[in-house]
Coordinates of C-alpha atoms and ligand atoms in Angstrom, one line a residue:
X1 CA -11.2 -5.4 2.4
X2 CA -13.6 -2.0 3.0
X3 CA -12.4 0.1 5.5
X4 CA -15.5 0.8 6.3
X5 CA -16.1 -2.9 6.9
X6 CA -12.7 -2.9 9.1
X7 CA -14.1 -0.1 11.3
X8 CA -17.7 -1.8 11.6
X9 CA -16.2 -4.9 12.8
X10 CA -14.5 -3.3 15.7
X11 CA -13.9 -4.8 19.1
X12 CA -16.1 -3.0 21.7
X13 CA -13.8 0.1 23.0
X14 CA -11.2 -0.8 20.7
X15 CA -9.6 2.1 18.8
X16 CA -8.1 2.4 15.4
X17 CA -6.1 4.7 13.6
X18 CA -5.0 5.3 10.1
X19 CA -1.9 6.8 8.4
X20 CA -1.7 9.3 5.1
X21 CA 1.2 10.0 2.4
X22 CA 1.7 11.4 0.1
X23 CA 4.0 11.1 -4.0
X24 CA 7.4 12.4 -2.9
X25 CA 8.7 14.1 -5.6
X26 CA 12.1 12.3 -6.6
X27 CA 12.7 8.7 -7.2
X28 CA 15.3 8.5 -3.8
X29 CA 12.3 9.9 -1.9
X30 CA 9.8 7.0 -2.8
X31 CA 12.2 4.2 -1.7
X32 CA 12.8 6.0 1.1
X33 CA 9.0 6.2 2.2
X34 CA 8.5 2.2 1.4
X35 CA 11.3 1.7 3.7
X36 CA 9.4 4.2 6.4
X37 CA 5.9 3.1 5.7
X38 CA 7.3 -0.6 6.0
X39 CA 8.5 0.5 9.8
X40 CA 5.1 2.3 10.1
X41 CA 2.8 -0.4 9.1
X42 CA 4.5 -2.4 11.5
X43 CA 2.3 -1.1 14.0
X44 CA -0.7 -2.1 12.2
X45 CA -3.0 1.1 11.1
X46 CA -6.7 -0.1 10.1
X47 CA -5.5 1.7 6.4
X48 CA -2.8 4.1 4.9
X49 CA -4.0 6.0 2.4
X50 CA -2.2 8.2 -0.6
X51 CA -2.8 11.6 -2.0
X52 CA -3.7 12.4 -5.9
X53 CA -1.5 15.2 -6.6
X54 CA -3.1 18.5 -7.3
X55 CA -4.4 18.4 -10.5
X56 CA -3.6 15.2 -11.3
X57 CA -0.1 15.5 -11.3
X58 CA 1.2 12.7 -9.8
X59 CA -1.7 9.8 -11.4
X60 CA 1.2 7.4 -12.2
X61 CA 3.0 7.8 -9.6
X62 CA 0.0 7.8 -6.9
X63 CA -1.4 4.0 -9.0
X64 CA 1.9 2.7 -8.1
X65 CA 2.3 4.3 -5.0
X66 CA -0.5 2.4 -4.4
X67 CA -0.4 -0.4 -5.9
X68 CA 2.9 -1.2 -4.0
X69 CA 1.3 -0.2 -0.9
X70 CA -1.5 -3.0 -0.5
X71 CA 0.6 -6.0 -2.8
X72 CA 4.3 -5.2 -1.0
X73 CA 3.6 -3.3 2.1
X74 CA 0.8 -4.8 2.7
X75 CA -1.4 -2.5 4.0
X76 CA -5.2 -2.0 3.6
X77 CA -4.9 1.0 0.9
X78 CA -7.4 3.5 0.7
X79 CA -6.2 5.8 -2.9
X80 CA -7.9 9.3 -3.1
X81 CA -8.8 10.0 -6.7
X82 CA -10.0 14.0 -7.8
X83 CA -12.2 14.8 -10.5
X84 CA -9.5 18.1 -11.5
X85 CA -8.1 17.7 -15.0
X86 CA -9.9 14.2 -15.3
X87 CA -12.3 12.9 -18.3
X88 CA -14.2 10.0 -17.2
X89 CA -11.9 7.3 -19.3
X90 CA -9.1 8.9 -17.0
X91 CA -11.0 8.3 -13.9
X92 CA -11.8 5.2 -15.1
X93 CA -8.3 4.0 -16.1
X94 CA -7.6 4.9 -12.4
X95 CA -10.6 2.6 -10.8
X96 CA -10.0 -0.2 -13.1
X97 CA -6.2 -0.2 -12.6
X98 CA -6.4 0.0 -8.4
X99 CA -9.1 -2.7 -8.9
X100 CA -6.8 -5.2 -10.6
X101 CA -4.6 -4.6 -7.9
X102 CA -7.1 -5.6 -5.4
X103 CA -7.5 -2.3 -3.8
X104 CA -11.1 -1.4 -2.6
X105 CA -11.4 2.1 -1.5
X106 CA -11.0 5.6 -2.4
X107 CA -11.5 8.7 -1.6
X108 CA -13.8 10.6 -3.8
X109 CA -12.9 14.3 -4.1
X110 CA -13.4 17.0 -6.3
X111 CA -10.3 18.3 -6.2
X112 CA -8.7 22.1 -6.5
X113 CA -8.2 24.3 -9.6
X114 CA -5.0 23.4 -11.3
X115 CA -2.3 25.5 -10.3
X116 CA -2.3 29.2 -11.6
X117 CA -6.5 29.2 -11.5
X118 CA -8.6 30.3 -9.1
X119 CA -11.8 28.5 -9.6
X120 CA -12.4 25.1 -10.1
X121 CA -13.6 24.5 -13.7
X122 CA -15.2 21.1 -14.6
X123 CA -13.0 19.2 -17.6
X124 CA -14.7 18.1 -20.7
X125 CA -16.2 15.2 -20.4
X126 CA -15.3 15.0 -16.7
X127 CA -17.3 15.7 -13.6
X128 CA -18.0 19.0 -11.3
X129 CA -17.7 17.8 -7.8
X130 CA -17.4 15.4 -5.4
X131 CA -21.0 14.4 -5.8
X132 CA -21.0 13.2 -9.8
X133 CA -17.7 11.2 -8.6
X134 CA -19.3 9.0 -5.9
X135 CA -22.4 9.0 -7.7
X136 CA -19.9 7.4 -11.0
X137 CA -18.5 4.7 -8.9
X138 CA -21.6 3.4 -7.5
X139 CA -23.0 3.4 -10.4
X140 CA -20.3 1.3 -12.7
X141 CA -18.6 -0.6 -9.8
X142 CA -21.6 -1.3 -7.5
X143 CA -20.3 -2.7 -4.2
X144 CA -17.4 -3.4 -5.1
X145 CA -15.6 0.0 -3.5
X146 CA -15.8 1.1 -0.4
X147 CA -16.0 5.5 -0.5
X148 CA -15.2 7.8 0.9
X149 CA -15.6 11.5 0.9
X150 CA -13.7 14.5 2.6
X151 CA -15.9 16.5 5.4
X152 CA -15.1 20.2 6.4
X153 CA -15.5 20.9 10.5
X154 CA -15.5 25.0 9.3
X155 CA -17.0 24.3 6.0
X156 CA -15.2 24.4 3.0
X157 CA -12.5 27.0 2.6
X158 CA -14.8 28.5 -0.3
X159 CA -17.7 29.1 2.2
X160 CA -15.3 30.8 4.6
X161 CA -15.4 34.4 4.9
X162 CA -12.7 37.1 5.0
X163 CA -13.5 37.4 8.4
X164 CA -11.9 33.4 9.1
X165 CA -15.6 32.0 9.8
X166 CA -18.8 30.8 7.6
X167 CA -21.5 31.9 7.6
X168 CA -24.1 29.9 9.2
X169 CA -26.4 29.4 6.2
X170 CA -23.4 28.4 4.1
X171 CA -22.1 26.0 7.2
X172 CA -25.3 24.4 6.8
X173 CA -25.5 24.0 2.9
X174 CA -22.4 22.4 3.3
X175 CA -23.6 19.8 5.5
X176 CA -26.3 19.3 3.6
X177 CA -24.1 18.8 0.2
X178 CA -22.0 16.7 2.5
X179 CA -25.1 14.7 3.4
X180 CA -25.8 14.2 -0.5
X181 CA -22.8 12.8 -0.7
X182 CA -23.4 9.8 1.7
X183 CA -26.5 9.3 0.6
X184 CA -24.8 9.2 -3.1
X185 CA -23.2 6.0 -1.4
X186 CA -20.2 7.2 0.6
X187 CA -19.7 5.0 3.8
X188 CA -16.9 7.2 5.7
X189 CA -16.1 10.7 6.2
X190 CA -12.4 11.4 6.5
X191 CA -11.9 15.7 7.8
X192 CA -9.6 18.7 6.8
X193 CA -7.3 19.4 9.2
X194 CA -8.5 21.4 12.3
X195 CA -6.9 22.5 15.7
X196 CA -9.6 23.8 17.4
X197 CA -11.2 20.3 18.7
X198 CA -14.7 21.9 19.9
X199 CA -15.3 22.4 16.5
X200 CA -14.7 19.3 15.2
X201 CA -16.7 17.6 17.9
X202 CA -19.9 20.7 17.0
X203 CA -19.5 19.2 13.3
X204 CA -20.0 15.5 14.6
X205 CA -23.0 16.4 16.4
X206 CA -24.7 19.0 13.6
X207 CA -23.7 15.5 11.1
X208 CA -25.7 13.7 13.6
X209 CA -29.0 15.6 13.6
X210 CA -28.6 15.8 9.8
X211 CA -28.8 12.1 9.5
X212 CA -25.2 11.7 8.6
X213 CA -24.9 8.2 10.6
X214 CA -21.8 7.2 8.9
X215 CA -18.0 6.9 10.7
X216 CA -16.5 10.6 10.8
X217 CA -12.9 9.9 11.1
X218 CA -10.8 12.8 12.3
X219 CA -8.1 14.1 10.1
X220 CA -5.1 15.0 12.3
X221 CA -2.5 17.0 11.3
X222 CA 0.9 17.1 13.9
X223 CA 2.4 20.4 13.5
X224 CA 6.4 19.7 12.3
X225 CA 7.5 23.1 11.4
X226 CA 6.0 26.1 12.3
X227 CA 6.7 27.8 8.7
X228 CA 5.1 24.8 7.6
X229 CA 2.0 25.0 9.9
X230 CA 1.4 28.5 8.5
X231 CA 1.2 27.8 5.2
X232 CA -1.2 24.8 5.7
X233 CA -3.5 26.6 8.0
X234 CA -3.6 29.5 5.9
X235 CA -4.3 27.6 2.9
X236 CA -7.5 25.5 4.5
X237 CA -8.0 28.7 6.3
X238 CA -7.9 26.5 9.6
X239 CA -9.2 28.3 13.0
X240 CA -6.3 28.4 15.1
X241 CA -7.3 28.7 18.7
X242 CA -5.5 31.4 21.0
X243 CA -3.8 29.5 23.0
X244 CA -2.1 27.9 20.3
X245 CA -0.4 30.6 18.3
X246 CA 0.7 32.5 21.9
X247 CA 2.3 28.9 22.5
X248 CA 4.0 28.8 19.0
X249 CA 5.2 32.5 19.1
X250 CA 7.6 31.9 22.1
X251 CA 9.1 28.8 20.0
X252 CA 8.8 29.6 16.3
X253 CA 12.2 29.5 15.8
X254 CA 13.6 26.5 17.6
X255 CA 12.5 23.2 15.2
X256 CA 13.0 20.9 18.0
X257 CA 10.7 22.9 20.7
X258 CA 7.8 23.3 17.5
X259 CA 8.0 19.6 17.1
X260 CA 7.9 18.3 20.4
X261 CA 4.6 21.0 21.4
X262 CA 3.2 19.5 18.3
X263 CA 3.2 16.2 19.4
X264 CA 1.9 17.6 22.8
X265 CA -1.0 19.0 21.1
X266 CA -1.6 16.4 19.0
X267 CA -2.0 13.6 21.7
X268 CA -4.3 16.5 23.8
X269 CA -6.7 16.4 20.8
X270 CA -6.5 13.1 20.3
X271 CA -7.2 12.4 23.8
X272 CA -10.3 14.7 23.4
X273 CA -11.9 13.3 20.7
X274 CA -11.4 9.7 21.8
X275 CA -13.2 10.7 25.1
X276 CA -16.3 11.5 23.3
X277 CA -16.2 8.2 22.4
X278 CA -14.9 8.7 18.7
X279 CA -12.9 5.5 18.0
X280 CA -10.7 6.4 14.5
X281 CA -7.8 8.6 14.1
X282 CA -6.5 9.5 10.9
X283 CA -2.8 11.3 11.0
X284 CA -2.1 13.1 7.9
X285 CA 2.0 12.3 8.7
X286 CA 3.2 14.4 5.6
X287 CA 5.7 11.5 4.9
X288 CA 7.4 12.1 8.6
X289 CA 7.4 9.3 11.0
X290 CA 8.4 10.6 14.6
X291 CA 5.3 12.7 15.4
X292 CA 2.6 10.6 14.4
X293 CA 4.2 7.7 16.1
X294 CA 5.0 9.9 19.1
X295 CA 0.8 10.8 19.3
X296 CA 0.2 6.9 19.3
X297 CA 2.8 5.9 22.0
X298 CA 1.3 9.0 23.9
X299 CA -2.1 7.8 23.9
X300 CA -1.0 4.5 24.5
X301 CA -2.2 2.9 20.7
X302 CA 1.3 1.9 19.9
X303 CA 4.3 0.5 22.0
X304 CA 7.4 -0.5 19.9
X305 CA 8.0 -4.4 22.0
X306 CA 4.5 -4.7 21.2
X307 CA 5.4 -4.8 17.0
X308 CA 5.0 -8.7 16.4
X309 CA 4.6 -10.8 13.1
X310 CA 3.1 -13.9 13.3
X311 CA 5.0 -14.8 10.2
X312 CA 8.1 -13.5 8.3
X313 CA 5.9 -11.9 6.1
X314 CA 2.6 -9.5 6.4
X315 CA -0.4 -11.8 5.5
X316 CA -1.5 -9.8 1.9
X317 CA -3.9 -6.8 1.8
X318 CA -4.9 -7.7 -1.7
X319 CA -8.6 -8.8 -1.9
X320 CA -7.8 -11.6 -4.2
X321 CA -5.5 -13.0 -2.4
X322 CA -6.0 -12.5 1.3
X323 CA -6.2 -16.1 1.7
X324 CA -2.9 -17.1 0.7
X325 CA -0.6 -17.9 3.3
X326 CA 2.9 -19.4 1.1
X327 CA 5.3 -17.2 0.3
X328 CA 8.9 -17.8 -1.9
X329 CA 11.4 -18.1 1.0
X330 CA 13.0 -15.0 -0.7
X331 CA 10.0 -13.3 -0.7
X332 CA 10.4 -9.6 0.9
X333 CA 7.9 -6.9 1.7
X334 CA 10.6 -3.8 1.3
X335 CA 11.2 -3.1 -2.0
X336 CA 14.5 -0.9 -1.0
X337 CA 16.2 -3.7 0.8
X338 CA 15.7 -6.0 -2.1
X339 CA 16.9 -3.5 -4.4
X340 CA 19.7 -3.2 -2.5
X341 CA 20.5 -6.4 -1.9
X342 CA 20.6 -7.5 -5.5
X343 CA 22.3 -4.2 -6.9
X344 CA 25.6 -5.6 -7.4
X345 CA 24.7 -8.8 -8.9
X346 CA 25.3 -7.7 -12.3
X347 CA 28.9 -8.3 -11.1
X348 CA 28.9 -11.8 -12.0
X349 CA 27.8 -11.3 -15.3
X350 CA 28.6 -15.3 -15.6
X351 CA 26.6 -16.7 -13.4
X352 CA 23.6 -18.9 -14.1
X353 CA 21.3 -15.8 -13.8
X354 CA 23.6 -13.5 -15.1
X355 CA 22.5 -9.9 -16.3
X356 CA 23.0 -9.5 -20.5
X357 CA 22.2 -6.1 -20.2
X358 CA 26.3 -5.9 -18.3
X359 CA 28.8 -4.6 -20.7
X360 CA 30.5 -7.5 -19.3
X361 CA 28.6 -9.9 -20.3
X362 CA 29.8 -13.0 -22.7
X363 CA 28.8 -13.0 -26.2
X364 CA 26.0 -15.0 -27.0
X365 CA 27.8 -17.7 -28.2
X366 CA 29.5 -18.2 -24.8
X367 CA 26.1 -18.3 -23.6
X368 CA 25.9 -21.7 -21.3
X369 CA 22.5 -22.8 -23.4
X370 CA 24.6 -22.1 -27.0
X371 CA 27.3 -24.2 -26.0
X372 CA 27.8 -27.3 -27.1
X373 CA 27.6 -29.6 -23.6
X374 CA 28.6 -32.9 -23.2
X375 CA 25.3 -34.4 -21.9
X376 CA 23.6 -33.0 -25.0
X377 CA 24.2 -36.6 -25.8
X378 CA 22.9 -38.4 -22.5
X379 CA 20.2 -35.3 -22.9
X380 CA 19.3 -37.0 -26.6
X381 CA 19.5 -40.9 -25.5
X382 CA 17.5 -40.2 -22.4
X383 CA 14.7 -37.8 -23.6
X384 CA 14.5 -38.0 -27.7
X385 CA 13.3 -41.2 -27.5
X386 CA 9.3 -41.1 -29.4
X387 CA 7.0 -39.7 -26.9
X388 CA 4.1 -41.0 -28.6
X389 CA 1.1 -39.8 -25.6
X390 CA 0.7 -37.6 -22.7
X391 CA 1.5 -40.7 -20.7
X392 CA 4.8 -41.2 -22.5
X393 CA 5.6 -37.6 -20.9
X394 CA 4.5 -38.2 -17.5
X395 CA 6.3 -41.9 -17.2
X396 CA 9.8 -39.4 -18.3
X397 CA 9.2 -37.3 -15.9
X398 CA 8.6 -39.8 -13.1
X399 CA 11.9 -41.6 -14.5
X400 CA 13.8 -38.7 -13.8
X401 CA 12.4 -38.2 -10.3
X402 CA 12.7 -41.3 -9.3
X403 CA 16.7 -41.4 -10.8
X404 CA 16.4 -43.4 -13.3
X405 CA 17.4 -40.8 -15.9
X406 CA 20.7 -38.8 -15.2
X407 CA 19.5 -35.5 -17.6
X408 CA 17.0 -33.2 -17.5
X409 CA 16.7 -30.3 -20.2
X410 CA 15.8 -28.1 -17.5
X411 CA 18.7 -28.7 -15.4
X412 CA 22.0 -28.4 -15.7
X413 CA 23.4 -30.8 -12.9
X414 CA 23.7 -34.2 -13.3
X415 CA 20.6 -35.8 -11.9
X416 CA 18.9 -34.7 -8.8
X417 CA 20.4 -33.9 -5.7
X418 CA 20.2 -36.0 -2.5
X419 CA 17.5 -33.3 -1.3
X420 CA 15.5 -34.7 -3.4
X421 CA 15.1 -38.2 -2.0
X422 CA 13.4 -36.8 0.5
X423 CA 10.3 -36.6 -2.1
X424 CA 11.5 -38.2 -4.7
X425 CA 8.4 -40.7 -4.6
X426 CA 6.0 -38.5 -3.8
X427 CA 7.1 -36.4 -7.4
X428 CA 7.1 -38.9 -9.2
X429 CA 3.2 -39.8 -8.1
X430 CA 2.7 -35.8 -8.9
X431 CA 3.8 -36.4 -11.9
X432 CA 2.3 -39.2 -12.7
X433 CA -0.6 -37.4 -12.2
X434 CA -0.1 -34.9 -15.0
X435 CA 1.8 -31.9 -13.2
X436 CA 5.4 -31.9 -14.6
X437 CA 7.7 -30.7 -12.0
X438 CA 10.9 -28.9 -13.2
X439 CA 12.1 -28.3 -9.4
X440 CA 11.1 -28.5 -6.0
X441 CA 12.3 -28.3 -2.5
X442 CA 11.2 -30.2 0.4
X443 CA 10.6 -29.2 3.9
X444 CA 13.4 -29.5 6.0
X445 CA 12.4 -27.5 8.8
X446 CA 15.1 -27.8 11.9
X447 CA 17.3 -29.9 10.1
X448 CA 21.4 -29.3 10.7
X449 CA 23.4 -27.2 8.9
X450 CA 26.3 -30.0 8.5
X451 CA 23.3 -32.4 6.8
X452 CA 24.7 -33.9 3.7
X453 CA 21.7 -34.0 1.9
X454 CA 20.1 -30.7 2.9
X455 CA 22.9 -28.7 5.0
X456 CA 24.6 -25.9 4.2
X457 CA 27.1 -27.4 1.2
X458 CA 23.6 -28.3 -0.2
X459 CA 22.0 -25.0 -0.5
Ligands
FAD501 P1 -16.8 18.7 -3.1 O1 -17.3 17.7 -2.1 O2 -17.2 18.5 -4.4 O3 -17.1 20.1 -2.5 C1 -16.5 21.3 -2.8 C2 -17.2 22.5 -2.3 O4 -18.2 22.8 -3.2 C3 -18.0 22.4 -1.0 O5 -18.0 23.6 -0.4 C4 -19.3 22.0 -1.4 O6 -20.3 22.3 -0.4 C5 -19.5 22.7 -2.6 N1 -20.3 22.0 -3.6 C6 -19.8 21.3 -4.6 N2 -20.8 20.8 -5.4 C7 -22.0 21.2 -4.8 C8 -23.3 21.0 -5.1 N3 -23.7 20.3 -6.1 N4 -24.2 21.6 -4.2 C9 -23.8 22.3 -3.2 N5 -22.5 22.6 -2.9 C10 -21.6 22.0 -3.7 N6 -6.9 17.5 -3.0 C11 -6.1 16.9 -4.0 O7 -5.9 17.5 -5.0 N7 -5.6 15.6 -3.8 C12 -5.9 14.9 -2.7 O8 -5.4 13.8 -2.5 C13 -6.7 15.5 -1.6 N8 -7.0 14.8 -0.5 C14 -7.9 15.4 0.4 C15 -8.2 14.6 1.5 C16 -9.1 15.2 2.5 C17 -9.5 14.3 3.7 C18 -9.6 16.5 2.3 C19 -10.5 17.1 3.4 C20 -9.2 17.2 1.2 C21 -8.4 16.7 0.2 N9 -8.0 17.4 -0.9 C22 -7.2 16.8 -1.9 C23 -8.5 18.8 -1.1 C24 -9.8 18.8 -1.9 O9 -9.6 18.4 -3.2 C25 -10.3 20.2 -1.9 O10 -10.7 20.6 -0.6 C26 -11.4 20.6 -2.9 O11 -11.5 22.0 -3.0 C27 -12.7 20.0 -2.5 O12 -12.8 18.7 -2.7 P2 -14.2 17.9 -2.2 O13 -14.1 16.6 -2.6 O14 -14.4 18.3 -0.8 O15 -15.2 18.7 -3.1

């Protein structure tokens, strides 16, 4: 689904927020955020979204990222996508692979130079800004996206003056390039960082008169590390109010004192904005948890008894399949936990699922399907009998349902279990029907575990 659609269709005073990452850069790092986004998206953000790395540096990584964000995690993904080292066939690739996942929104940005350069130079074949990126998707994808575009409170760091301000008359052509790019077809704003809330709330209103109508969703960034909070400020060239820097001064250098005023100030914004009757909060969590979460509980958004799942799995995220509501029983939504729980099962290399790729495993002709069996024989007088029509097949298959045949060649048991008596009429009507049935399992809900057809021998 749109965001933009999500945030339309809010409740009346309701309140929403939304949650960014970001590619970590080793392999240990990205199971680590599934596992923390999993515990995140528990409390049920309107989106996540992730970064493109600068440059394009991390494209494979952020389509994955992604990808594994709205099909696994399932979470409504927004992907930001940047026009920096990019030909169109590479912007492309991106939009056509996030679409086959069923993802429908990105953020459209130019991007920065790539590292080492000071000025951001249009790629051959790509596009210049922002603008020509929006104006792309609209134009090859129609509806089918829903965009949006990054909005600058101060202006863009390019407009901003030695002095730490912009001028007013670039201010103002930045709105009205920001404006262009809504009326390109962008239905959301997302903003830089800022700490000085005023200004955020003077950039609403100047939107406003504009004719910018669309959501402006704040982008708020909890300070973590003071080091940290330097760096990024200086970088965006961020205002940072007085009061502020005289509060971080007398606890630079204790982490735990930095991270606890930053959630402070991070709920005291929040708190702000949402009083002026802004109803979206976007946390850029820079892959940390605590803070973010903190803000939330703060403002009263979040409470952990109040995590609930109507089923044992998050209904899916993915367009194409937001209607489906069965799942494999096995089915799991954290990619870590089910890579750890089957890590060691390449230690029964002779098991029925066995791994070949163990140095362990048996030579081929030990295999269990090279062997010569014993009910290759009942498997011949039972099933090479002339099959002379598509009915032939189906009456088999029914025979074998209903017990009347003892071997199946896609089982290696001798005939069906009791569990299956359960249905075993109702399969064989299936498969009289035409749809050949190779296993099945029938609902059993409440039964006990000492059943003999069904308990726990059985399973
Ligand atoms: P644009 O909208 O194209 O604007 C850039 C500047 O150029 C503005 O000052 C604008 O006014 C001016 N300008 C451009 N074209 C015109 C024109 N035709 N007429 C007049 N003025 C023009 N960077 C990443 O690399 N990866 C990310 O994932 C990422 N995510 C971001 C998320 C958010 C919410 C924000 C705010 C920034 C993000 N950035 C990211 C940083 C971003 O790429 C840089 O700020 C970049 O310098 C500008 O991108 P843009 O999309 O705002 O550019």
């Amino acid at each position: 689904m749109k965001v933009i659609e999500k945030i339309q269709s809010l409740q009346e005073g309701k309140v929403v927020f939304s949650f960014e990452f970001f590619p970590p850069k080793t392999e240990d790092g990205v199971d680590n955020l599934f596992e923390r986004m999993d515990r995140m998206v528990a409390h049920n953000p309107s989106f996540c979204d992730i970064t493109w790395g600068a440059g394009g540096s991390t494209a494979d990584l952020t389509l994955d990222i992604a990808n594994k964000m709205q099909n696994i995690i399932s979470v409504e993904t927004m992907m930001h996508l940047t026009c920096t080292n990019m030909p169109v066939e590479k912007i492309d690739h991106a939009l056509q692979t996030i679409k086959s996942n069923g993802i429908q929104n990105v953020l459209a940005l130019r991007g920065d130079p790539p590292h080492g350069q000071d000025k951001f130079v249009q790629v051959e074949g790509g596009f210049s800004c922002a603008l020509d990126l929006v104006k792309h998707i609209r134009s090859k994808y129609g509806d089918y996206f829903g965009i949006t575009v990054a909005g600058y409170p101060e202006a863009h760091p390019d407009a901003i003056g030695n002095d730490g301000v912009a001028t007013p008359e670039a201010y103002q052509n930045d709105l009205a390039y920001l404006k262009r790019k809504v009326d390109a077809g962008a239905d959301l704003i997302v903003t830089q960082l800022f700490y000085d809330t005023d200004i955020f709330l003077k950039f609403v209103n100047d939107c406003r008169q504009i004719g910018i109508n669309c959501p402006i969703v704040p982008g708020i960034m909890p300070i973590n590390n003071y080091k940290g909070f330097l760096r990024m400020t200086g970088f965006c060239k961020t205002k940072i109010p007085a009061e502020i820097t005289a509060a971080l001064e007398a606890i630079k250098d204790n982490e735990e004192a930095v991270k606890a005023y930053g959630v402070h100030l991070g709920t005291e914004m929040c708190r702000k904005i949402l009083a002026h009757g802004i109803k979206t909060l976007h946390l850029y969590t820079l892959n940390m948890e605590k803070s973010a979460l903190a803000i939330l509980m703060n403002l009263g958004l979040i409470e952990e008894s109040k995590i609930s799942r109507s089923l044992p799995w998050r209904r899916p995220a993915n367009v194409v399949r937001v209607k489906e509501d069965v799942r494999p029983i096995f089915w799991s939504n954290r990619p870590k936990s089910y890579i750890t729980r089957t890590i060691g099962w390449d230690q029964f290399p002779h098991g029925r699922w066995g791994d070949s790729r163990n140095p362990s495993y048996g030579a081929l002709t030990d295999h269990q399907f090279m062997r010569p069996r014993a009910r290759d024989k009942k498997l011949q007088e039972e099933w090479a009998t002339p099959l002379k029509s598509i009915d032939d097949i189906k009456e088999k298959f029914k025979s074998y349902c209903l017990g009347k045949l003892r071997s199946s060649p896609w089982s290696e048991l001798d005939s069906l279990q009791p569990e299956t008596k359960i249905i075993h009429e109702q399969l064989g009507k299936i498969n009289l029907k035409g749809f050949l049935t190779i296993n099945s399992q029938p609902a059993v809900n409440g039964e006990r575990s000492d059943s003999p057809s069904v308990g726990k021998y059985k399973c």
